[in-house]
mmCIF file of C-alpha atoms and ligand atoms in Angstrom:
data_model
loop_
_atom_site.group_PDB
_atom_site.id
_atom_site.type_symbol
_atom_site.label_atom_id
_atom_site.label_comp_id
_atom_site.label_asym_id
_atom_site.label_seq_id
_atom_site.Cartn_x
_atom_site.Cartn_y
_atom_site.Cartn_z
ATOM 1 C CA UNK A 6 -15.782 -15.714 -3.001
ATOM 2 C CA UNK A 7 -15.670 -12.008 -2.329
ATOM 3 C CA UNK A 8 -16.945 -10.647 1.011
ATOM 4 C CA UNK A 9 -19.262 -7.758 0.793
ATOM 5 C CA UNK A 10 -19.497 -5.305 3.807
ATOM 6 C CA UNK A 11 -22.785 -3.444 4.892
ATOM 7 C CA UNK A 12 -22.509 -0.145 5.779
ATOM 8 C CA UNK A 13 -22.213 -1.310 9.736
ATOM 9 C CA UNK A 14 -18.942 -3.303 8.770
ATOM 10 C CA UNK A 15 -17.723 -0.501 6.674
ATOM 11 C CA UNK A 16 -18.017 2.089 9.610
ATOM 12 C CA UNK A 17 -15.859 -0.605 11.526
ATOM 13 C CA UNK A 18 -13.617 -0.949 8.969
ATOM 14 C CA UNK A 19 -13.140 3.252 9.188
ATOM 15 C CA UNK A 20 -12.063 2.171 12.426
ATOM 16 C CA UNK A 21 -9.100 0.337 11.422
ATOM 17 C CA UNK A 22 -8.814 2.606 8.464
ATOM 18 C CA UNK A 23 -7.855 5.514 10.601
ATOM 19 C CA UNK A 24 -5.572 3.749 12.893
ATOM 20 C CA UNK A 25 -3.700 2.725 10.393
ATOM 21 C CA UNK A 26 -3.419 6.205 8.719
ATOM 22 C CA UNK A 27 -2.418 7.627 12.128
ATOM 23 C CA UNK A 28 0.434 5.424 12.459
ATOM 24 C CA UNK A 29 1.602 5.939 8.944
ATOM 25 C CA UNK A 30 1.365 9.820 9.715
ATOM 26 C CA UNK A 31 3.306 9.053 12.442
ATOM 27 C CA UNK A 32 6.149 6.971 10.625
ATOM 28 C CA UNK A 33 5.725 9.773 7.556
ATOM 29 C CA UNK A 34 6.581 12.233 9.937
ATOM 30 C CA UNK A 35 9.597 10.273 11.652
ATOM 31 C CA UNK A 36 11.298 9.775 8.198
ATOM 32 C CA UNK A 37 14.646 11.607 8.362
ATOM 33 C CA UNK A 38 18.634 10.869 7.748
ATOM 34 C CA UNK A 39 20.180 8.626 10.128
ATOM 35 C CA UNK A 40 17.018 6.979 11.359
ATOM 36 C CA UNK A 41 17.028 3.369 11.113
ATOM 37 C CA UNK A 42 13.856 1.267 9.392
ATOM 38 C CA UNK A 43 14.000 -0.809 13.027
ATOM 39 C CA UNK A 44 13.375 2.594 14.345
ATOM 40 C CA UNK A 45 10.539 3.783 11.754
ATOM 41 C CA UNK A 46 9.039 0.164 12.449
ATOM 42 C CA UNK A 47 8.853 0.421 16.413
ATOM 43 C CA UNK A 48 7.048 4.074 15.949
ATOM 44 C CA UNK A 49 4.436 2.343 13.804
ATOM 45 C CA UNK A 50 3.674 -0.878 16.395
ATOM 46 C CA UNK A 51 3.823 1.847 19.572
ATOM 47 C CA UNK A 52 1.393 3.902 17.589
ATOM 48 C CA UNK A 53 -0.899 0.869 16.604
ATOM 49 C CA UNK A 54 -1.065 -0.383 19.821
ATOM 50 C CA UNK A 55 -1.997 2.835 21.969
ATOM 51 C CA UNK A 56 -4.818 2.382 20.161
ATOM 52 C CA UNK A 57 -5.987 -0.820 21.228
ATOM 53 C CA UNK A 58 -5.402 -2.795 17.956
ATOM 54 C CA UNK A 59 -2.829 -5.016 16.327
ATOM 55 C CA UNK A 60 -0.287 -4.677 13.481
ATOM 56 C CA UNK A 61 -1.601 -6.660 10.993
ATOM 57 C CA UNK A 62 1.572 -7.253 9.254
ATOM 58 C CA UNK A 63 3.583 -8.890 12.442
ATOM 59 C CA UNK A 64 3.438 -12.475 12.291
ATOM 60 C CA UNK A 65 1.963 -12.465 8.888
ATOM 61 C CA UNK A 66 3.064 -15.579 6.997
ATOM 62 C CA UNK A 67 6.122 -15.191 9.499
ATOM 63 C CA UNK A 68 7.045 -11.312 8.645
ATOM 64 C CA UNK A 69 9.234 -9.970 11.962
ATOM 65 C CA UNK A 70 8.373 -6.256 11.471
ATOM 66 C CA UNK A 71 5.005 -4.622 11.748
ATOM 67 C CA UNK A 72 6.078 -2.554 8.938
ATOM 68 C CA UNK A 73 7.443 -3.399 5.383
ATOM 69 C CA UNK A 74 9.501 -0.821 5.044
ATOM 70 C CA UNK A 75 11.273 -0.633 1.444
ATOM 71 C CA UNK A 76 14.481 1.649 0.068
ATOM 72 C CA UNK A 77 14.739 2.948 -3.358
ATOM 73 C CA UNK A 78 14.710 0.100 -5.976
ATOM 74 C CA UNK A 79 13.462 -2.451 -2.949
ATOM 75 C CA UNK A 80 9.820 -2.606 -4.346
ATOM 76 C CA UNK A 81 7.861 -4.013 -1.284
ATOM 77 C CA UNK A 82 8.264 -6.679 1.704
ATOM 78 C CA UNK A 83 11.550 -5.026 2.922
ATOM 79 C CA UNK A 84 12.266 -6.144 6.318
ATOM 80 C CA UNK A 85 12.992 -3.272 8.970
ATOM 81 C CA UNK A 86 16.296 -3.702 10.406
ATOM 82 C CA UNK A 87 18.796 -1.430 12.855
ATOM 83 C CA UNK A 88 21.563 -1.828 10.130
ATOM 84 C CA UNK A 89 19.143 0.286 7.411
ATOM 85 C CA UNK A 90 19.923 3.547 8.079
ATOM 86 C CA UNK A 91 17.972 6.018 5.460
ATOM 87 C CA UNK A 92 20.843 8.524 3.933
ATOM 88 C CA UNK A 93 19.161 11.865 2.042
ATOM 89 C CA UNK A 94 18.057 11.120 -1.157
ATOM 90 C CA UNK A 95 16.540 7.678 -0.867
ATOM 91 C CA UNK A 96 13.739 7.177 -1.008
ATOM 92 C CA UNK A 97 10.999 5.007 1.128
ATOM 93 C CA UNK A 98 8.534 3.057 1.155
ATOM 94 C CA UNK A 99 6.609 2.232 4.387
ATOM 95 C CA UNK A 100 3.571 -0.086 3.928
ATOM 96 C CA UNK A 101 1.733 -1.416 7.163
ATOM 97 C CA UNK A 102 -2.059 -2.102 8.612
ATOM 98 C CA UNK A 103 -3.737 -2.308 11.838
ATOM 99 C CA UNK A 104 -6.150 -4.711 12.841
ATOM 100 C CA UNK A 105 -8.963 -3.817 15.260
ATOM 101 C CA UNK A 106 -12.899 -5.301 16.032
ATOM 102 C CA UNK A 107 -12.426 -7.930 13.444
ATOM 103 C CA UNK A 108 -11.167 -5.479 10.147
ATOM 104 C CA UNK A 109 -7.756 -4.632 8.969
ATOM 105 C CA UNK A 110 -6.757 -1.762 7.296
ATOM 106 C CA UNK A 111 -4.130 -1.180 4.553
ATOM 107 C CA UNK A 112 -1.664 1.088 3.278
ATOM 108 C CA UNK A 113 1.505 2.419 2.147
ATOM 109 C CA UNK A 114 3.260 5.767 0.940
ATOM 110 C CA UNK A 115 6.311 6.522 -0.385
ATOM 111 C CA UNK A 116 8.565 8.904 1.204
ATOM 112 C CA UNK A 117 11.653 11.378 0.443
ATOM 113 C CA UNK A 118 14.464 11.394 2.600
ATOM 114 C CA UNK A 119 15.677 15.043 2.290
ATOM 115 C CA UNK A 120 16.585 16.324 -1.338
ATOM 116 C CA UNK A 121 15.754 13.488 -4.211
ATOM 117 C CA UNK A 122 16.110 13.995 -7.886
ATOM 118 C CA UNK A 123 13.251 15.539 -10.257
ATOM 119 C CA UNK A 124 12.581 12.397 -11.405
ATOM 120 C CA UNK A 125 12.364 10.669 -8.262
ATOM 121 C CA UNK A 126 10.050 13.133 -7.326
ATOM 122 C CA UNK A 127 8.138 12.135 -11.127
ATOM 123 C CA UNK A 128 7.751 8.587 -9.947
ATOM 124 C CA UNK A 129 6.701 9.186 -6.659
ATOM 125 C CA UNK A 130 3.623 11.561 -8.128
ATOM 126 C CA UNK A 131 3.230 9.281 -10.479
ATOM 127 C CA UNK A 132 2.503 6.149 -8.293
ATOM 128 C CA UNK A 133 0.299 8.765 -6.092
ATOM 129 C CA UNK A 134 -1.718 9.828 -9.172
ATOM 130 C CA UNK A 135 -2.436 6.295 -10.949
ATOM 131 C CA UNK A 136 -4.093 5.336 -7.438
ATOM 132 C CA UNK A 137 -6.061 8.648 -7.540
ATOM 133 C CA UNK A 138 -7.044 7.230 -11.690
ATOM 134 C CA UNK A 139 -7.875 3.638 -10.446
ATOM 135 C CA UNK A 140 -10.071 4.808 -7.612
ATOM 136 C CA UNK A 141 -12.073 7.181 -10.119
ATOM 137 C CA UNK A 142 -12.686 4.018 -12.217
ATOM 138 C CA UNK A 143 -14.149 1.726 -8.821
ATOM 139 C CA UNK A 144 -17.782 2.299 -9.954
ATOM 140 C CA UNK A 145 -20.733 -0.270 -9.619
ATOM 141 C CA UNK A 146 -21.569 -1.648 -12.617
ATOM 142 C CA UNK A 147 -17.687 -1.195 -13.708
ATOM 143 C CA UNK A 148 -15.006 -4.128 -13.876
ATOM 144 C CA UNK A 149 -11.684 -5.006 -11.679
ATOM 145 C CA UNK A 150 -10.366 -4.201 -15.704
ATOM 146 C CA UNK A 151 -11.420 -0.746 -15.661
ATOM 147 C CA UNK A 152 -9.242 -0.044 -12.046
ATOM 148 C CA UNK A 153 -6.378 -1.436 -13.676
ATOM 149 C CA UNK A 154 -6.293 -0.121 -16.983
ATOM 150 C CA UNK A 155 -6.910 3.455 -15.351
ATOM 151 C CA UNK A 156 -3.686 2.758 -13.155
ATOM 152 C CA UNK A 157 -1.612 1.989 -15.953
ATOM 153 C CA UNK A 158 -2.639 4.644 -18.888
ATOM 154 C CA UNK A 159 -1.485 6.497 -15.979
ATOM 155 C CA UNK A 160 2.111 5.460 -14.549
ATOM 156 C CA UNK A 161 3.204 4.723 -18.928
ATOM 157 C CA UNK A 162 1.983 8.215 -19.826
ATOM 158 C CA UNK A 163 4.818 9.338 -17.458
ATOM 159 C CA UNK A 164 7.294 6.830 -19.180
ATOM 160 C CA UNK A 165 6.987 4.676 -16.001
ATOM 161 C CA UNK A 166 6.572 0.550 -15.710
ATOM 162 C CA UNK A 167 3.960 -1.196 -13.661
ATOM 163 C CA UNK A 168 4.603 -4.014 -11.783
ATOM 164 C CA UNK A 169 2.992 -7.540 -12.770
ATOM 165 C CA UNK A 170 3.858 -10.160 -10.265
ATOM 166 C CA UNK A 171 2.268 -8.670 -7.259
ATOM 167 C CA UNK A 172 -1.201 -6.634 -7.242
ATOM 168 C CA UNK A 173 -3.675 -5.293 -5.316
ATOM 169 C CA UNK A 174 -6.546 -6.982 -3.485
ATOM 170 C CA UNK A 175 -9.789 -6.934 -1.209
ATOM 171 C CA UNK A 176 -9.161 -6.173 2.028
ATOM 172 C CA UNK A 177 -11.625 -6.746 5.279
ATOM 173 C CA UNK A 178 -11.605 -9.553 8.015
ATOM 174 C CA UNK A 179 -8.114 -10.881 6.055
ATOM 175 C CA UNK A 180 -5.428 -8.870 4.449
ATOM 176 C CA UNK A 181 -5.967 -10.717 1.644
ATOM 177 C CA UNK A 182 -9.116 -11.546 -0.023
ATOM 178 C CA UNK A 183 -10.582 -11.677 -3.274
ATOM 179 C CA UNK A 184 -10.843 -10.409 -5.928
ATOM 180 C CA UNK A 185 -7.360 -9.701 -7.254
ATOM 181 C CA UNK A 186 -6.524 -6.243 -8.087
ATOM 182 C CA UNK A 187 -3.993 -6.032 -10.921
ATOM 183 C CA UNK A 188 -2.353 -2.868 -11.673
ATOM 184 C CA UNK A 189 -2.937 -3.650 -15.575
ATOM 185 C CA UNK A 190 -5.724 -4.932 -17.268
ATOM 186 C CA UNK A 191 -8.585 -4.369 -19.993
ATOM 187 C CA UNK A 192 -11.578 -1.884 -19.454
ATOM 188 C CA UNK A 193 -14.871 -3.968 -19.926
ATOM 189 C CA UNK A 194 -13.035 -6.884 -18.638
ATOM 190 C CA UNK A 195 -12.984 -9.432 -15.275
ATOM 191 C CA UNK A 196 -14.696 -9.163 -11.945
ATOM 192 C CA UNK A 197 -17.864 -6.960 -11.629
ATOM 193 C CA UNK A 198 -17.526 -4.289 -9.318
ATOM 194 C CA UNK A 199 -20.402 -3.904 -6.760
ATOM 195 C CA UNK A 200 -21.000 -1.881 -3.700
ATOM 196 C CA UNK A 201 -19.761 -3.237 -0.620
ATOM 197 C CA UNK A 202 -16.511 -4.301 -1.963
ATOM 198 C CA UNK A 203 -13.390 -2.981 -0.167
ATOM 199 C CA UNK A 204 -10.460 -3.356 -2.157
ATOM 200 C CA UNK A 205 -6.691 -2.473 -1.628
ATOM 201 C CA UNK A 206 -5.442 -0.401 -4.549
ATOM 202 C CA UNK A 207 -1.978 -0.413 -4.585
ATOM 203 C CA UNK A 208 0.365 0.879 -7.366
ATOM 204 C CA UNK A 209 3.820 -0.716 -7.359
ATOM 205 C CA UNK A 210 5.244 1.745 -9.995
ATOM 206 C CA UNK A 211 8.574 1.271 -11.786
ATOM 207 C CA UNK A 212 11.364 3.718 -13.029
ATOM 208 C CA UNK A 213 12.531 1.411 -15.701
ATOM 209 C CA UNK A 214 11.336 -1.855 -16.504
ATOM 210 C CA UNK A 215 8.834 -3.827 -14.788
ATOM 211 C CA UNK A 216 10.495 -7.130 -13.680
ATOM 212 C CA UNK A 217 11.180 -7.817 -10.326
ATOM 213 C CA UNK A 218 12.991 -10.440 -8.077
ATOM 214 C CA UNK A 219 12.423 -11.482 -4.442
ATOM 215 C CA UNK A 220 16.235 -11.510 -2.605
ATOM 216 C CA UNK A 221 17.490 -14.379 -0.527
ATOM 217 C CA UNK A 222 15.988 -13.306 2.639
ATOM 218 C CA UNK A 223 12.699 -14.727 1.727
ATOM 219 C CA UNK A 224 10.552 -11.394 1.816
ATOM 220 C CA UNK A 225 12.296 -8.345 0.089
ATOM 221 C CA UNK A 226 11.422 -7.637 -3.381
ATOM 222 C CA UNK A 227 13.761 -5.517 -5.710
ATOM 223 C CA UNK A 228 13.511 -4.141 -9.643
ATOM 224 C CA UNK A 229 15.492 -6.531 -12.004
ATOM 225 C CA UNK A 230 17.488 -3.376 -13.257
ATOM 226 C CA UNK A 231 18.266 -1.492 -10.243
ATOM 227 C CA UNK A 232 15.775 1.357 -10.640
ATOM 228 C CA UNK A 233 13.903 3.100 -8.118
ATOM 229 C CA UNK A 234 10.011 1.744 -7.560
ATOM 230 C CA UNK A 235 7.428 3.748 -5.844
ATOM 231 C CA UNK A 236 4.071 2.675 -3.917
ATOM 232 C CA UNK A 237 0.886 3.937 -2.357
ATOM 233 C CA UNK A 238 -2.277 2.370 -1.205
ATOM 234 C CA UNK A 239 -5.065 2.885 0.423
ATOM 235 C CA UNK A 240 -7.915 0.866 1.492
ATOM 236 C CA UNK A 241 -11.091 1.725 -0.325
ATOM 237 C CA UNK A 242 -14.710 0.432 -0.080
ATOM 238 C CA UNK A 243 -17.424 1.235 -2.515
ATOM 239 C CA UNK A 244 -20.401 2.688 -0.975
ATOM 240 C CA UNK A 245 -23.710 3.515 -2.571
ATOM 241 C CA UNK A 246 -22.577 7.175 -2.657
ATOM 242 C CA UNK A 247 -18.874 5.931 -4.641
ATOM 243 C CA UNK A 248 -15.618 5.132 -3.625
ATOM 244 C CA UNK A 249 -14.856 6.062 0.108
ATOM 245 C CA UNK A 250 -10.758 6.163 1.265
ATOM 246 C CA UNK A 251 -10.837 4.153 4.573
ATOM 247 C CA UNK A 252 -7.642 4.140 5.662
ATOM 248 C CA UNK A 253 -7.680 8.035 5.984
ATOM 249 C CA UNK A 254 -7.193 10.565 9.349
ATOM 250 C CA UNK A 255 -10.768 12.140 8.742
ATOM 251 C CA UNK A 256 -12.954 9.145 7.454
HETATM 252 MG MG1 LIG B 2 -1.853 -4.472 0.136
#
């Protein structure tokens, strides 16, 4: 079943929305050489807090951090620790969400640590960009297809992969609730899109290939081959007036 919001739980959800963007400005802003992911994680929970709500991520399914927080060809789920120190040129990917008056937010962004290569800098625009294509296509009347199609004619114009086993999905009381949000797909085809739906739409773009493992630690997911992967979220609800960002500083 997917759980519509009316415009009263949407305004709460803008709530959550913009605590959550204010803590990932905050991490965004901490993200330097030499600081630790433990370190990046503890700025987003502080920041979360002060504002009277509750990392969504801590706890969830057993995850220690209140952040994922995910180096260069780590995809998503990586698991902040004081022994991950970022060193100039990686590349990072935070991804967290705070919960407050019954909603959740959530989001991630992908960040440069210093100088990174041209196409580092590609895949990072890239995974920015295909968001930017599948929110264009979250139109009533339209289909989950459309989002995902518009994602990937995106990222493989660019030469890029997208990522198959995990995908976006609608976002609200739970982190995760339906529909399913695939990063791929067939315009015309699958769910109807209607107004009230808040969806995550989340990119997981690929240098190389798409494959992708999940390491021994139960949580962090890496590229098959090596290469770097890029994300970025947001938190989106369609209104009567089109696709509104929630998790954003202004909303
Ligand atoms: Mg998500």
């Amino acid at each position: 079943m997917i759980p519509l919001k009316n415009r009263l739980q949407i305004e709460e959800m803008k709530k959550a929305g913009r605590i959550t963007a204010e803590a990932m400005a905050a991490a965004v802003e901490a993200v330097r050489e030499g600081i630790s992911t433990w370190e990046l994680d503890r700025i987003v929970r502080h920041r979360i807090e002060r504002n009277g709500a509750r990392p969504t991520f801590l706890g969830y399914g057993g995850f220690p951090g209140s952040a994922c927080i995910s180096i260069n060809d780590e995809v998503i789920h990586g698991i902040p620790s004081r022994s991950r120190i970022l060193h100039e040129g990686d590349i990072v990917k935070l991804d967290l969400g705070a919960f407050y008056h019954g909603f959740t937010g959530d989001m991630a962004r992908t960040v440069a640590v210093g100088r990174i290569s041209d196409d580092a800098a590609r895949l990072i625009r890239a995974a920015k960009e295909s968001f930017e294509a599948g929110v264009s296509a979250f139109k009533e009347g339209g289909r989950i297809g459309d989002i995902g199609s518009a994602i990937q004619t995106r990222a493989e114009s660019d030469g890029f992969s997208v990522v198959r086993r995990y995908i976006g999905h609608g976002v609200g009381r739970e982190l995760h609730e339906d529909p399913e949000v695939p990063n791929y797909g067939t315009p015309g085809r699958g769910v109807r899109l209607q107004v009230g739906m808040t969806l995550a739409i989340e990119p997981m773009i690929n240098m190389g290939r798409p494959e992708v493992y999940e390491l021994d630690d139960g949580w962090t997911v890496k590229t098959a081959d090596g290469l770097l992967s890029a994300h970025y979220e947001n938190s989106v609800a369609l209104t009567e007036d089109g696709p509104v960002i929630l998790t954003a500083l202004d909303v």
